Short mmCIF file of C-alpha atoms and ligand atoms in Angstrom, two decimals:
data_model
loop_
_atom_site.label_atom_id
_atom_site.label_comp_id
_atom_site.label_asym_id
_atom_site.label_seq_id
_atom_site.Cartn_x
_atom_site.Cartn_y
_atom_site.Cartn_z
CA MET X 114 21.15 44.75 -70.45
CA LEU X 115 24.82 44.40 -71.21
CA GLN X 116 25.73 45.59 -67.75
CA PHE X 117 24.35 42.43 -66.27
CA ILE X 118 26.64 40.12 -68.15
CA PRO X 119 29.86 40.45 -66.00
CA TRP X 120 27.54 40.28 -62.95
CA ILE X 121 26.00 37.00 -64.11
CA ARG X 122 29.43 35.59 -64.81
CA ARG X 123 30.64 36.45 -61.27
CA ALA X 124 27.44 35.24 -59.62
CA ASN X 125 27.50 31.86 -61.30
CA LEU X 126 31.24 31.40 -60.68
CA LEU X 127 30.54 32.01 -56.97
CA HIS X 128 27.61 29.71 -57.18
CA ILE X 129 29.70 26.89 -58.56
CA LEU X 130 32.21 27.51 -55.77
CA HIS X 131 29.45 27.30 -53.13
CA THR X 132 27.63 24.10 -54.10
CA SER X 133 28.14 22.11 -50.89
CA SER X 134 24.42 21.69 -49.97
CA GLY X 135 23.96 18.50 -51.83
CA LEU X 136 20.83 19.72 -53.71
CA GLY X 137 22.28 18.95 -57.12
CA LEU X 138 22.70 22.66 -57.97
CA SER X 139 26.19 22.29 -58.87
CA SER X 140 25.28 19.91 -61.63
CA VAL X 141 22.51 22.39 -62.80
CA LEU X 142 25.03 25.14 -63.02
CA LEU X 143 27.96 22.98 -64.40
CA SER X 144 25.60 21.70 -67.12
CA SER X 145 24.97 25.22 -68.21
CA GLU X 146 26.51 26.46 -71.35
CA ARG X 147 27.69 30.05 -71.86
CA THR X 148 26.94 31.46 -75.15
CA SER X 149 27.75 34.99 -76.61
CA ALA X 150 24.18 35.83 -75.68
CA GLY X 151 24.55 34.83 -72.05
CA LEU X 152 23.68 31.74 -69.87
CA VAL X 153 21.54 28.96 -71.43
CA SER X 154 20.80 26.12 -69.04
CA ASN X 155 19.51 22.55 -69.55
CA ASN X 156 15.88 22.96 -68.69
CA LYS X 157 15.22 19.37 -67.80
CA TRP X 158 15.39 19.84 -64.05
CA TYR X 159 13.10 22.84 -64.28
CA SER X 160 10.44 21.08 -66.28
CA ASP X 161 10.41 18.28 -63.69
CA ILE X 162 8.92 20.63 -61.25
CA HIS X 163 7.11 23.22 -63.39
CA SER X 164 4.60 22.67 -66.21
CA PRO X 165 6.56 22.94 -69.44
CA THR X 166 4.38 25.75 -70.51
CA LEU X 167 5.74 27.81 -67.58
CA CYS X 168 9.24 27.26 -68.62
CA VAL X 169 10.99 30.40 -69.36
CA ASP X 170 13.93 31.53 -71.40
CA ASN X 171 16.99 31.18 -69.28
CA ASN X 172 18.89 33.77 -71.23
CA MET X 173 19.44 36.25 -68.41
CA ALA X 174 21.24 38.76 -70.57
CA SER X 175 17.98 39.39 -72.46
CA VAL X 176 15.35 39.87 -69.78
CA GLN X 177 13.53 42.62 -71.65
CA GLN X 178 10.05 41.17 -71.70
CA PRO X 179 6.62 42.43 -70.90
CA PRO X 180 6.09 42.12 -67.06
CA SER X 181 3.52 39.27 -67.46
CA ARG X 182 6.22 37.11 -69.04
CA GLN X 183 9.15 38.48 -67.08
CA SER X 184 11.99 35.94 -67.26
CA PHE X 185 13.39 35.06 -63.93
CA HIS X 186 16.11 32.50 -63.64
CA PRO X 187 14.55 29.18 -62.94
CA GLN X 188 14.72 28.03 -59.31
CA THR X 189 14.82 24.56 -57.86
CA TYR X 190 11.93 25.17 -55.56
CA HIS X 191 8.19 25.29 -56.03
CA ASN X 192 7.85 27.78 -53.16
CA PHE X 193 9.97 29.97 -51.04
CA LEU X 194 8.85 30.60 -47.42
CA VAL X 195 10.14 33.89 -46.24
CA LEU X 196 10.33 34.03 -42.34
CA ASP X 197 11.51 36.64 -40.00
CA PHE X 198 10.98 36.33 -36.25
CA GLU X 199 10.85 39.19 -33.77
CA ALA X 200 11.74 38.34 -30.26
CA THR X 201 11.71 39.88 -26.79
CA CYS X 202 14.84 42.05 -26.23
CA ASP X 203 16.36 44.94 -24.44
CA LYS X 204 19.49 47.00 -24.59
CA GLN X 205 21.38 44.25 -22.85
CA LEU X 206 20.92 40.64 -23.98
CA ILE X 207 17.87 39.04 -22.26
CA LYS X 208 17.65 35.34 -21.67
CA PRO X 209 15.79 33.47 -22.74
CA GLN X 210 14.55 35.42 -25.74
CA GLU X 211 11.03 34.55 -26.87
CA ILE X 212 9.46 34.83 -30.23
CA ILE X 213 6.73 37.59 -30.33
CA GLU X 214 6.08 37.86 -34.08
CA PHE X 215 5.82 34.94 -36.48
CA PRO X 216 5.35 35.92 -40.14
CA ILE X 217 5.72 33.67 -43.20
CA LEU X 218 5.34 34.74 -46.91
CA LYS X 219 4.76 31.97 -49.27
CA LEU X 220 6.36 32.98 -52.56
CA HIS X 221 5.88 31.42 -55.94
CA GLY X 222 9.12 29.57 -56.89
CA ARG X 223 9.36 31.07 -60.40
CA THR X 224 7.72 34.48 -60.20
CA LEU X 225 8.69 35.18 -56.62
CA GLU X 226 5.26 36.72 -56.12
CA ILE X 227 3.51 36.48 -52.64
CA GLU X 228 0.89 33.77 -52.94
CA ALA X 229 -0.16 33.47 -49.29
CA VAL X 230 0.61 34.99 -45.86
CA PHE X 231 0.81 33.52 -42.41
CA HIS X 232 1.08 35.95 -39.60
CA THR X 233 0.55 35.91 -35.79
CA TYR X 234 1.93 37.79 -32.86
CA VAL X 235 3.04 35.38 -30.00
CA GLN X 236 2.58 35.85 -26.26
CA PRO X 237 5.96 35.77 -24.41
CA VAL X 238 5.81 33.82 -21.08
CA VAL X 239 9.05 34.33 -19.30
CA HIS X 240 9.42 38.05 -19.88
CA SER X 241 5.79 38.78 -20.50
CA GLU X 242 6.11 42.54 -20.44
CA LEU X 243 7.79 44.00 -23.52
CA THR X 244 10.53 46.58 -22.83
CA PRO X 245 10.25 50.05 -24.16
CA PHE X 246 13.49 49.26 -26.17
CA CYS X 247 11.69 46.20 -27.82
CA THR X 248 8.64 48.19 -28.65
CA GLU X 249 10.85 51.00 -30.14
CA LEU X 250 12.79 48.49 -32.13
CA THR X 251 10.04 46.23 -33.44
CA GLY X 252 6.99 48.58 -33.33
CA ILE X 253 5.18 45.85 -31.35
CA VAL X 254 3.21 47.16 -28.28
CA GLN X 255 2.06 45.10 -25.37
CA SER X 256 -1.60 44.83 -26.61
CA MET X 257 -0.32 43.19 -29.75
CA VAL X 258 0.96 40.17 -27.80
CA ASP X 259 -1.35 39.96 -24.81
CA GLY X 260 -3.67 37.14 -25.23
CA LYS X 261 -2.06 35.95 -28.53
CA PRO X 262 -1.14 32.24 -29.11
CA THR X 263 1.77 30.75 -27.24
CA LEU X 264 4.57 29.47 -29.29
CA GLN X 265 3.26 25.93 -29.02
CA GLU X 266 -0.06 27.18 -30.46
CA ALA X 267 1.60 29.25 -33.09
CA LEU X 268 3.58 26.31 -34.29
CA GLN X 269 0.31 24.30 -34.64
CA MET X 270 -1.24 27.17 -36.55
CA VAL X 271 1.78 27.15 -38.84
CA ASP X 272 1.43 23.43 -39.42
CA ASP X 273 -2.26 23.79 -40.16
CA TRP X 274 -1.46 26.65 -42.63
CA MET X 275 1.34 24.69 -44.34
CA ARG X 276 -1.00 21.76 -44.85
CA LYS X 277 -3.80 24.07 -46.19
CA GLU X 278 -1.31 25.60 -48.67
CA GLY X 279 -0.19 22.13 -49.87
CA LEU X 280 3.26 22.68 -48.44
CA LEU X 281 3.31 19.36 -46.61
CA ASP X 282 2.85 17.37 -49.83
CA PRO X 283 6.09 15.51 -50.39
CA LYS X 284 5.99 16.29 -54.06
CA VAL X 285 6.11 20.06 -53.21
CA ASN X 286 9.59 21.32 -52.76
CA SER X 287 9.78 24.37 -50.57
CA ILE X 288 12.34 26.01 -48.20
CA PHE X 289 12.44 28.72 -45.69
CA VAL X 290 14.37 31.90 -46.40
CA THR X 291 15.67 34.06 -43.52
CA CYS X 292 17.93 37.08 -43.23
CA GLY X 293 20.86 35.44 -41.34
CA ASP X 294 21.05 32.05 -39.64
CA TRP X 295 19.63 33.26 -36.27
CA ASP X 296 15.92 32.51 -36.90
CA LEU X 297 16.20 28.83 -37.56
CA LYS X 298 19.66 28.04 -36.24
CA THR X 299 19.35 29.68 -32.94
CA MET X 300 15.95 31.22 -31.99
CA LEU X 301 13.41 28.55 -32.82
CA PRO X 302 15.45 25.52 -31.71
CA GLY X 303 16.41 27.27 -28.53
CA GLN X 304 12.93 28.21 -27.51
CA CYS X 305 11.53 24.78 -28.69
CA GLN X 306 14.16 23.08 -26.51
CA LEU X 307 13.27 25.12 -23.42
CA LEU X 308 9.64 24.33 -23.92
CA GLY X 309 10.24 20.64 -24.75
CA LEU X 310 8.69 21.01 -28.19
CA PRO X 311 9.77 19.23 -31.29
CA VAL X 312 10.96 21.32 -34.23
CA PRO X 313 9.22 20.25 -37.41
CA ASP X 314 11.55 19.04 -40.03
CA TYR X 315 10.55 21.83 -42.43
CA PHE X 316 12.24 24.25 -40.23
CA LYS X 317 15.55 22.34 -40.39
CA LYS X 318 16.87 23.68 -43.73
CA TRP X 319 16.90 27.12 -44.95
CA ILE X 320 18.39 29.73 -47.22
CA ASN X 321 20.25 32.59 -45.50
CA LEU X 322 19.63 35.56 -47.70
CA LYS X 323 22.80 37.28 -46.58
CA LYS X 324 24.85 34.39 -47.97
CA ALA X 325 22.79 34.31 -51.12
CA TYR X 326 23.42 37.98 -51.59
CA SER X 327 27.01 37.61 -51.09
CA PHE X 328 27.30 34.74 -53.52
CA ALA X 329 25.47 36.84 -56.09
CA MET X 330 26.93 40.28 -55.49
CA GLY X 331 30.33 39.35 -54.06
CA ASP X 332 29.75 41.53 -50.92
CA TYR X 333 28.66 40.22 -47.52
CA PRO X 334 25.74 42.43 -46.24
CA LYS X 335 27.07 43.02 -42.70
CA SER X 336 24.20 45.39 -41.80
CA GLY X 337 21.65 42.94 -43.32
CA LEU X 338 18.49 44.32 -45.01
CA PRO X 339 19.39 47.94 -45.49
CA PHE X 340 22.66 46.96 -47.06
CA MET X 341 21.08 44.63 -49.62
CA ILE X 342 18.16 47.16 -50.34
CA LYS X 343 20.67 49.92 -51.04
CA GLY X 344 23.00 47.53 -53.08
CA LEU X 345 20.13 46.62 -55.33
CA ASN X 346 18.64 50.07 -55.53
CA LEU X 347 15.31 48.95 -53.96
CA GLN X 348 12.91 50.92 -51.88
CA HIS X 349 12.64 49.96 -48.24
CA ILE X 350 9.13 48.83 -47.29
CA GLY X 351 7.59 49.69 -43.96
CA LYS X 352 9.56 49.49 -40.59
CA LEU X 353 12.87 47.85 -40.11
CA HIS X 354 12.48 45.15 -37.49
CA SER X 355 8.79 44.74 -37.93
CA GLY X 356 8.60 40.94 -38.78
CA ILE X 357 6.13 41.25 -41.61
CA ASP X 358 7.75 44.24 -43.19
CA ASP X 359 11.24 42.56 -42.96
CA CYS X 360 9.58 39.61 -44.79
CA LYS X 361 8.34 41.89 -47.55
CA ASN X 362 11.74 43.35 -48.05
CA ILE X 363 13.41 39.98 -47.99
CA ALA X 364 10.89 38.98 -50.70
CA ASN X 365 11.72 42.06 -52.78
CA ILE X 366 15.46 41.34 -52.44
CA MET X 367 14.97 37.78 -53.56
CA LYS X 368 12.82 38.93 -56.58
CA GLU X 369 15.51 41.40 -57.65
CA LEU X 370 18.32 38.74 -57.35
CA ALA X 371 16.19 36.30 -59.23
CA ARG X 372 15.51 38.87 -62.01
CA ARG X 373 19.24 39.37 -62.20
CA GLY X 374 19.80 35.69 -62.87
CA PHE X 375 20.42 34.24 -59.41
CA THR X 376 19.42 30.74 -58.48
CA PHE X 377 18.80 30.34 -54.74
CA LYS X 378 20.10 27.26 -53.01
CA GLN X 379 20.07 25.92 -49.44
CA THR X 380 22.76 27.39 -47.23
CA GLY X 381 21.90 26.06 -43.77
CA SER X 382 20.61 22.98 -41.97
CA ASN X 383 19.94 21.53 -38.49
CA LEU X 384 19.45 18.04 -39.83
P1 LIG V 694 15.43 41.48 -36.98
O1 LIG V 694 14.94 40.35 -37.65
O2 LIG V 694 16.72 42.02 -37.45
O3 LIG V 694 14.37 42.54 -36.88
O4 LIG V 694 15.79 41.13 -35.48
C1 LIG V 694 15.15 40.05 -34.89
C2 LIG V 694 15.28 40.19 -33.33
O5 LIG V 694 16.63 40.30 -32.97
C3 LIG V 694 14.61 41.36 -32.79
O6 LIG V 694 13.16 41.15 -32.52
C4 LIG V 694 15.21 41.63 -31.48
O7 LIG V 694 14.88 40.58 -30.48
C5 LIG V 694 16.67 41.25 -31.88
N1 LIG V 694 17.50 42.45 -32.26
C6 LIG V 694 17.62 42.88 -33.53
N2 LIG V 694 18.33 44.06 -33.54
C7 LIG V 694 18.60 44.33 -32.22
C8 LIG V 694 19.31 45.35 -31.57
N3 LIG V 694 19.87 46.35 -32.18
N4 LIG V 694 19.37 45.31 -30.22
C9 LIG V 694 18.79 44.27 -29.52
N5 LIG V 694 18.26 43.18 -30.18
C10 LIG V 694 18.11 43.39 -31.55
MG1 LIG V 695 15.37 38.96 -38.92
MG1 LIG V 696 12.97 41.31 -38.29
#
């Protein structure tokens, strides 16, 4: 595991330099001590949100454990909610774009395993006919969106699912994760504004995986998912630009970054 040690040093240095989100992560990282064996953190913050029996050894330079006890770097969230919208599109920019696929993966905050899935296609209203370009890009055909919930209905379904999953409990600390800022900074607020719908607060802060990757690896992934998948020697799952498949690939990238010792923190906000 020696090859991870310089990587971890760089990742945590970059992290310390990027602690502007006010989540207290800087104190987490700055309270860490480096030993000859690697990074050893103060566990208190972690045991505050996780059962002490779940606490793991933070020594990321020695992650050789059986899979069932795989030691991921502790995170500050109980859950990550991986989200990736697909929207109406054509070769030229179309306006307004409308969400046509709304997938969310609920990941466990420590193991990064998928615990629950929300998924619906969404009926576009302004440009109700999908373009051949959009179908080619996303794999979504007309029959997959016809008769499906509108965005307003889909948002209600998300809210019901969030409640059922315990994600609306104020004691549960979760955050959305997207590949880029477009989903929650542009797409959802823009369509909600057009429809006169409120944006729930839980969509107003997020982790941009591209920024997280660049903090961890020192390399900004301009091409997005394919770049990160290649950079981490992972296998691409499913079809690029299928919302649910993109979510699974985002989850795999997160899991690999966590396995390598990276702690995710908020990067974006509309609050
Ligand atoms: P993605 O999450 O990267 O699959 O993209 C989200 C949405 O952005 C897609 O559903 C499209 O509406 C739009 N989009 C992504 N890539 C392109 C592209 N090459 N040309 C036009 N629109 C795109
Ligand atoms: Mg996307
Ligand atoms: Mg996508």
